[in-house]
């Protein structure tokens, strides 16, 4: 849905009048689920723009305060939860603005793979405290996506290398250890860097408990071969089956994104094409 400046101004003014005099500017970020507006120097307004993201603002408020104290990077602190109105159908949020830039792997520090591993080790060490299995990435059975992934691979040209990677993933033994926390959307668009160093992780609306392979997919979505080797060395307890499922999650995200959107969302297409290139490059032909 279209979300313009006047709508956001009305929402802020009517629901949080203490901020009504702050400058409001749209943030051009290339994401698919939310519109983001900077509010003054220290705040951001985040509004779902597709139905599938309708509950993510509330999820942020549930999980970010639980996770942030344990992680070695900054998370966008949720401050206020906006209400549905006649003009806007979803709950929305005001969060603390985080400084930082979205980057490519070739423009960041040489220890980025290790830094990402540190973040995930910390995240996986937080108690899930009775959280149910996620139904999103990292869910109990990756093969639920089988028909959709095979159709997407066929639509993209039917590369047998991609099919083989997917079949390795769905035939690998499943996760049978305690559930771990997942970000579940850990691609370049959600990683913030300051002076080339990973400083923040944003967009926690899909966070849940499940198979850690759902986050290890960042090894292909963002890293290159060198960074991926560093990443895996720094992680503990990642067996070959988990690594195979992680490849599957990276492939699933990438082929579905390209099959659905093509190059119409350039930032998403770039992430997906990078991941597929990395996956195919490391698989013997």
Coordinates of C-alpha atoms in Angstrom, one line a residue:
X1 CA 0.0 0.0 0.0
X2 CA 1.1 3.6 -0.6
X3 CA 2.2 5.3 2.6
X4 CA 3.0 9.0 2.1
X5 CA 4.3 11.8 4.3
X6 CA 1.0 13.3 5.0
X7 CA -0.4 10.0 6.3
X8 CA 2.5 9.5 8.7
X9 CA 2.3 13.1 9.9
X10 CA -1.3 12.6 10.7
X11 CA -0.6 9.4 12.6
X12 CA 2.2 10.9 14.7
X13 CA 0.3 14.1 15.4
X14 CA -2.9 12.4 16.5
X15 CA -1.4 9.5 18.5
X16 CA 1.9 10.9 19.8
X17 CA 1.5 14.7 19.9
X18 CA 4.7 15.2 21.8
X19 CA 6.6 14.5 18.6
X20 CA 4.4 16.4 16.2
X21 CA 6.9 19.2 15.6
X22 CA 9.8 17.0 14.6
X23 CA 11.0 16.9 11.0
X24 CA 9.7 13.9 9.1
X25 CA 11.6 12.5 6.1
X26 CA 11.1 9.2 4.2
X27 CA 14.0 6.7 4.3
X28 CA 14.7 5.1 0.9
X29 CA 15.9 1.7 1.9
X30 CA 14.8 -0.8 -0.8
X31 CA 13.0 -3.2 1.6
X32 CA 9.7 -4.9 0.8
X33 CA 7.7 -5.1 4.0
X34 CA 7.8 -1.6 5.6
X35 CA 7.9 2.1 4.9
X36 CA 10.3 3.9 7.2
X37 CA 10.4 7.6 8.0
X38 CA 13.0 9.4 10.1
X39 CA 11.4 11.5 12.8
X40 CA 13.8 14.2 14.1
X41 CA 17.4 13.1 14.7
X42 CA 16.8 10.2 17.1
X43 CA 13.6 8.4 16.1
X44 CA 12.2 6.4 13.2
X45 CA 8.6 5.5 12.3
X46 CA 8.1 2.1 10.8
X47 CA 4.9 1.1 9.1
X48 CA 3.9 -2.2 7.5
X49 CA 3.0 -1.8 3.8
X50 CA 2.0 -5.4 3.0
X51 CA -0.6 -7.6 4.7
X52 CA 2.0 -10.3 5.5
X53 CA 3.8 -7.9 7.9
X54 CA 0.7 -6.8 9.8
X55 CA 1.9 -8.2 13.2
X56 CA 5.6 -7.3 13.0
X57 CA 5.4 -4.1 15.0
X58 CA 3.9 -5.9 17.9
X59 CA 6.5 -8.7 17.6
X60 CA 9.3 -6.1 17.8
X61 CA 7.9 -4.9 21.1
X62 CA 7.8 -8.5 22.4
X63 CA 11.3 -9.7 21.5
X64 CA 13.7 -6.7 21.1
X65 CA 13.7 -5.9 24.9
X66 CA 14.3 -9.6 25.6
X67 CA 17.2 -10.0 23.2
X68 CA 18.9 -6.6 23.0
X69 CA 20.7 -6.8 26.4
X70 CA 22.5 -10.0 25.4
X71 CA 23.7 -9.0 21.9
X72 CA 27.0 -7.3 21.0
X73 CA 25.3 -5.0 18.4
X74 CA 22.7 -2.4 18.6
X75 CA 19.0 -3.1 18.0
X76 CA 16.4 -0.4 17.3
X77 CA 14.7 0.1 20.7
X78 CA 10.9 0.1 20.3
X79 CA 9.4 3.2 22.0
X80 CA 5.7 3.4 21.0
X81 CA 3.2 1.1 19.3
X82 CA 0.7 3.0 17.1
X83 CA -2.9 2.0 16.7
X84 CA -5.0 1.1 13.6
X85 CA -7.0 4.0 12.2
X86 CA -9.7 4.5 9.5
X87 CA -6.9 5.6 7.1
X88 CA -4.3 3.0 8.0
X89 CA -5.1 -0.7 8.8
X90 CA -2.0 -2.0 10.7
X91 CA -0.3 -1.3 14.0
X92 CA 2.9 0.6 13.5
X93 CA 5.8 1.7 15.7
X94 CA 8.2 4.5 16.7
X95 CA 11.7 3.2 17.4
X96 CA 15.1 4.6 18.3
X97 CA 17.0 5.6 15.2
X98 CA 20.2 3.6 14.7
X99 CA 23.2 5.2 12.8
X100 CA 24.9 3.0 10.3
X101 CA 25.0 2.1 6.6
X102 CA 23.9 -1.0 4.6
X103 CA 27.0 -2.3 2.8
X104 CA 28.3 -5.0 0.6
X105 CA 30.8 -7.7 1.7
X106 CA 33.7 -6.2 -0.2
X107 CA 33.3 -2.8 1.6
X108 CA 33.4 -4.0 5.2
X109 CA 36.1 -5.1 7.6
X110 CA 38.0 -8.4 7.2
X111 CA 36.6 -9.8 10.4
X112 CA 33.0 -9.5 9.4
X113 CA 32.4 -13.2 9.2
X114 CA 33.7 -13.6 12.7
X115 CA 31.6 -10.7 13.9
X116 CA 28.4 -12.2 12.4
X117 CA 29.3 -15.5 14.1
X118 CA 29.7 -13.7 17.4
X119 CA 26.2 -12.1 17.1
X120 CA 24.6 -15.5 16.3
X121 CA 26.4 -17.3 19.1
X122 CA 25.0 -14.7 21.5
X123 CA 21.5 -14.9 20.0
X124 CA 21.5 -18.7 20.2
X125 CA 22.6 -18.6 23.8
X126 CA 19.5 -16.7 25.0
X127 CA 16.8 -18.9 26.5
X128 CA 13.8 -19.4 24.3
X129 CA 11.7 -19.8 27.5
X130 CA 8.9 -21.9 26.0
X131 CA 8.7 -20.2 22.7
X132 CA 6.9 -22.4 20.1
X133 CA 8.5 -23.6 16.9
X134 CA 8.5 -20.9 14.3
X135 CA 6.4 -21.4 11.2
X136 CA 8.8 -19.2 9.1
X137 CA 12.5 -19.7 8.2
X138 CA 14.1 -22.1 10.6
X139 CA 10.8 -24.1 11.0
X140 CA 10.8 -27.7 11.9
X141 CA 10.5 -29.0 8.3
X142 CA 12.2 -27.1 5.5
X143 CA 10.6 -29.4 2.9
X144 CA 7.2 -27.6 3.4
X145 CA 8.7 -25.2 0.8
X146 CA 9.5 -28.0 -1.7
X147 CA 6.9 -27.4 -4.4
X148 CA 7.3 -23.6 -4.3
X149 CA 11.1 -23.8 -4.5
X150 CA 11.1 -26.4 -7.3
X151 CA 8.7 -24.2 -9.3
X152 CA 10.8 -21.1 -8.7
X153 CA 14.0 -23.0 -9.8
X154 CA 12.1 -24.0 -13.0
X155 CA 10.9 -20.5 -13.6
X156 CA 14.5 -19.2 -13.3
X157 CA 15.8 -21.7 -15.9
X158 CA 16.0 -25.0 -14.0
X159 CA 19.6 -25.0 -13.0
X160 CA 20.3 -28.6 -11.9
X161 CA 22.9 -27.3 -9.4
X162 CA 20.2 -25.4 -7.5
X163 CA 18.0 -28.5 -7.5
X164 CA 20.8 -30.6 -6.1
X165 CA 21.5 -28.0 -3.3
X166 CA 17.8 -28.0 -2.4
X167 CA 17.6 -31.8 -2.4
X168 CA 20.6 -31.9 -0.1
X169 CA 18.9 -29.5 2.3
X170 CA 15.5 -31.3 2.4
X171 CA 17.1 -34.8 2.8
X172 CA 19.4 -33.6 5.7
X173 CA 18.5 -34.8 9.2
X174 CA 16.3 -32.2 10.9
X175 CA 17.2 -30.1 14.1
X176 CA 16.6 -32.3 17.2
X177 CA 18.2 -30.1 19.8
X178 CA 16.7 -27.3 21.9
X179 CA 15.3 -24.5 19.9
X180 CA 17.3 -21.3 19.5
X181 CA 16.4 -17.7 18.8
X182 CA 16.4 -16.7 15.2
X183 CA 16.3 -13.3 13.5
X184 CA 15.0 -15.2 10.4
X185 CA 15.7 -12.5 7.8
X186 CA 19.4 -12.0 8.2
X187 CA 20.4 -10.5 4.8
X188 CA 22.4 -7.4 3.8
X189 CA 19.4 -5.1 4.1
X190 CA 19.1 -5.8 7.8
X191 CA 22.8 -5.4 8.8
X192 CA 24.2 -1.9 9.7
X193 CA 27.9 -1.0 9.5
X194 CA 29.8 1.9 11.0
X195 CA 33.3 2.5 9.6
X196 CA 33.1 -0.9 8.0
X197 CA 32.3 -2.8 11.3
X198 CA 29.0 -4.5 12.0
X199 CA 27.3 -2.2 14.5
X200 CA 23.5 -3.0 14.4
X201 CA 20.9 -5.5 13.2
X202 CA 17.4 -4.2 12.4
X203 CA 14.0 -5.7 11.5
X204 CA 13.2 -8.2 14.2
X205 CA 9.5 -8.7 13.4
X206 CA 10.1 -12.3 12.2
X207 CA 12.2 -13.3 15.3
X208 CA 11.2 -16.6 16.7
X209 CA 12.6 -19.9 18.0
X210 CA 13.6 -22.7 15.8
X211 CA 16.4 -24.4 13.8
X212 CA 19.5 -22.1 13.8
X213 CA 20.0 -23.0 10.2
X214 CA 17.4 -20.4 9.4
X215 CA 20.0 -17.7 10.4
X216 CA 23.1 -19.4 9.2
X217 CA 21.8 -18.7 5.6
X218 CA 23.5 -15.3 6.0
X219 CA 26.8 -17.2 5.1
X220 CA 25.6 -17.1 1.5
X221 CA 23.2 -14.2 1.5
X222 CA 25.9 -11.7 2.6
X223 CA 29.3 -13.3 3.0
X224 CA 31.8 -14.4 0.3
X225 CA 33.9 -17.6 0.4
X226 CA 36.5 -16.1 2.7
X227 CA 34.0 -14.7 5.1
X228 CA 32.0 -17.8 5.1
X229 CA 35.0 -20.0 6.0
X230 CA 35.7 -17.6 8.9
X231 CA 32.1 -17.6 9.9
X232 CA 31.9 -21.3 10.2
X233 CA 35.2 -21.6 12.0
X234 CA 34.0 -19.2 14.7
X235 CA 30.6 -21.1 15.2
X236 CA 30.4 -24.0 17.6
X237 CA 28.3 -27.1 17.1
X238 CA 27.4 -26.6 13.4
X239 CA 27.3 -30.0 11.8
X240 CA 27.1 -30.8 8.1
X241 CA 23.4 -31.4 8.3
X242 CA 22.7 -28.0 9.8
X243 CA 25.0 -26.4 7.2
X244 CA 23.1 -28.2 4.4
X245 CA 19.8 -26.9 5.8
X246 CA 21.3 -23.4 6.0
X247 CA 22.1 -23.6 2.3
X248 CA 18.5 -24.6 1.7
X249 CA 17.2 -21.6 3.5
X250 CA 19.5 -19.3 1.5
X251 CA 18.4 -20.9 -1.7
X252 CA 14.7 -20.8 -0.7
X253 CA 14.8 -17.0 0.0
X254 CA 16.7 -16.3 -3.2
X255 CA 14.8 -18.3 -5.8
X256 CA 11.4 -17.3 -4.3
X257 CA 12.4 -13.6 -4.4
X258 CA 13.6 -13.7 -8.0
X259 CA 10.7 -15.8 -9.2
X260 CA 8.2 -13.4 -7.6
X261 CA 9.8 -10.1 -8.2
X262 CA 12.5 -10.5 -10.8
X263 CA 14.6 -7.3 -10.9
X264 CA 11.7 -5.0 -10.0
X265 CA 13.2 -4.5 -6.5
X266 CA 16.9 -4.1 -7.3
X267 CA 18.2 -4.4 -3.8
X268 CA 16.4 -7.7 -3.2
X269 CA 17.4 -9.0 -6.6
X270 CA 21.1 -8.2 -5.8
X271 CA 20.9 -10.1 -2.5
X272 CA 19.3 -13.1 -4.2
X273 CA 21.7 -13.2 -7.1
X274 CA 24.7 -12.9 -4.8
X275 CA 23.5 -15.8 -2.7
X276 CA 22.8 -18.1 -5.7
X277 CA 26.2 -17.3 -7.1
X278 CA 27.9 -18.2 -3.9
X279 CA 25.9 -21.4 -3.5
X280 CA 26.7 -22.6 -7.0
X281 CA 30.4 -21.5 -6.9
X282 CA 31.1 -23.8 -3.9
X283 CA 29.3 -26.9 -5.3
X284 CA 31.4 -29.2 -7.4
X285 CA 30.0 -29.5 -10.9

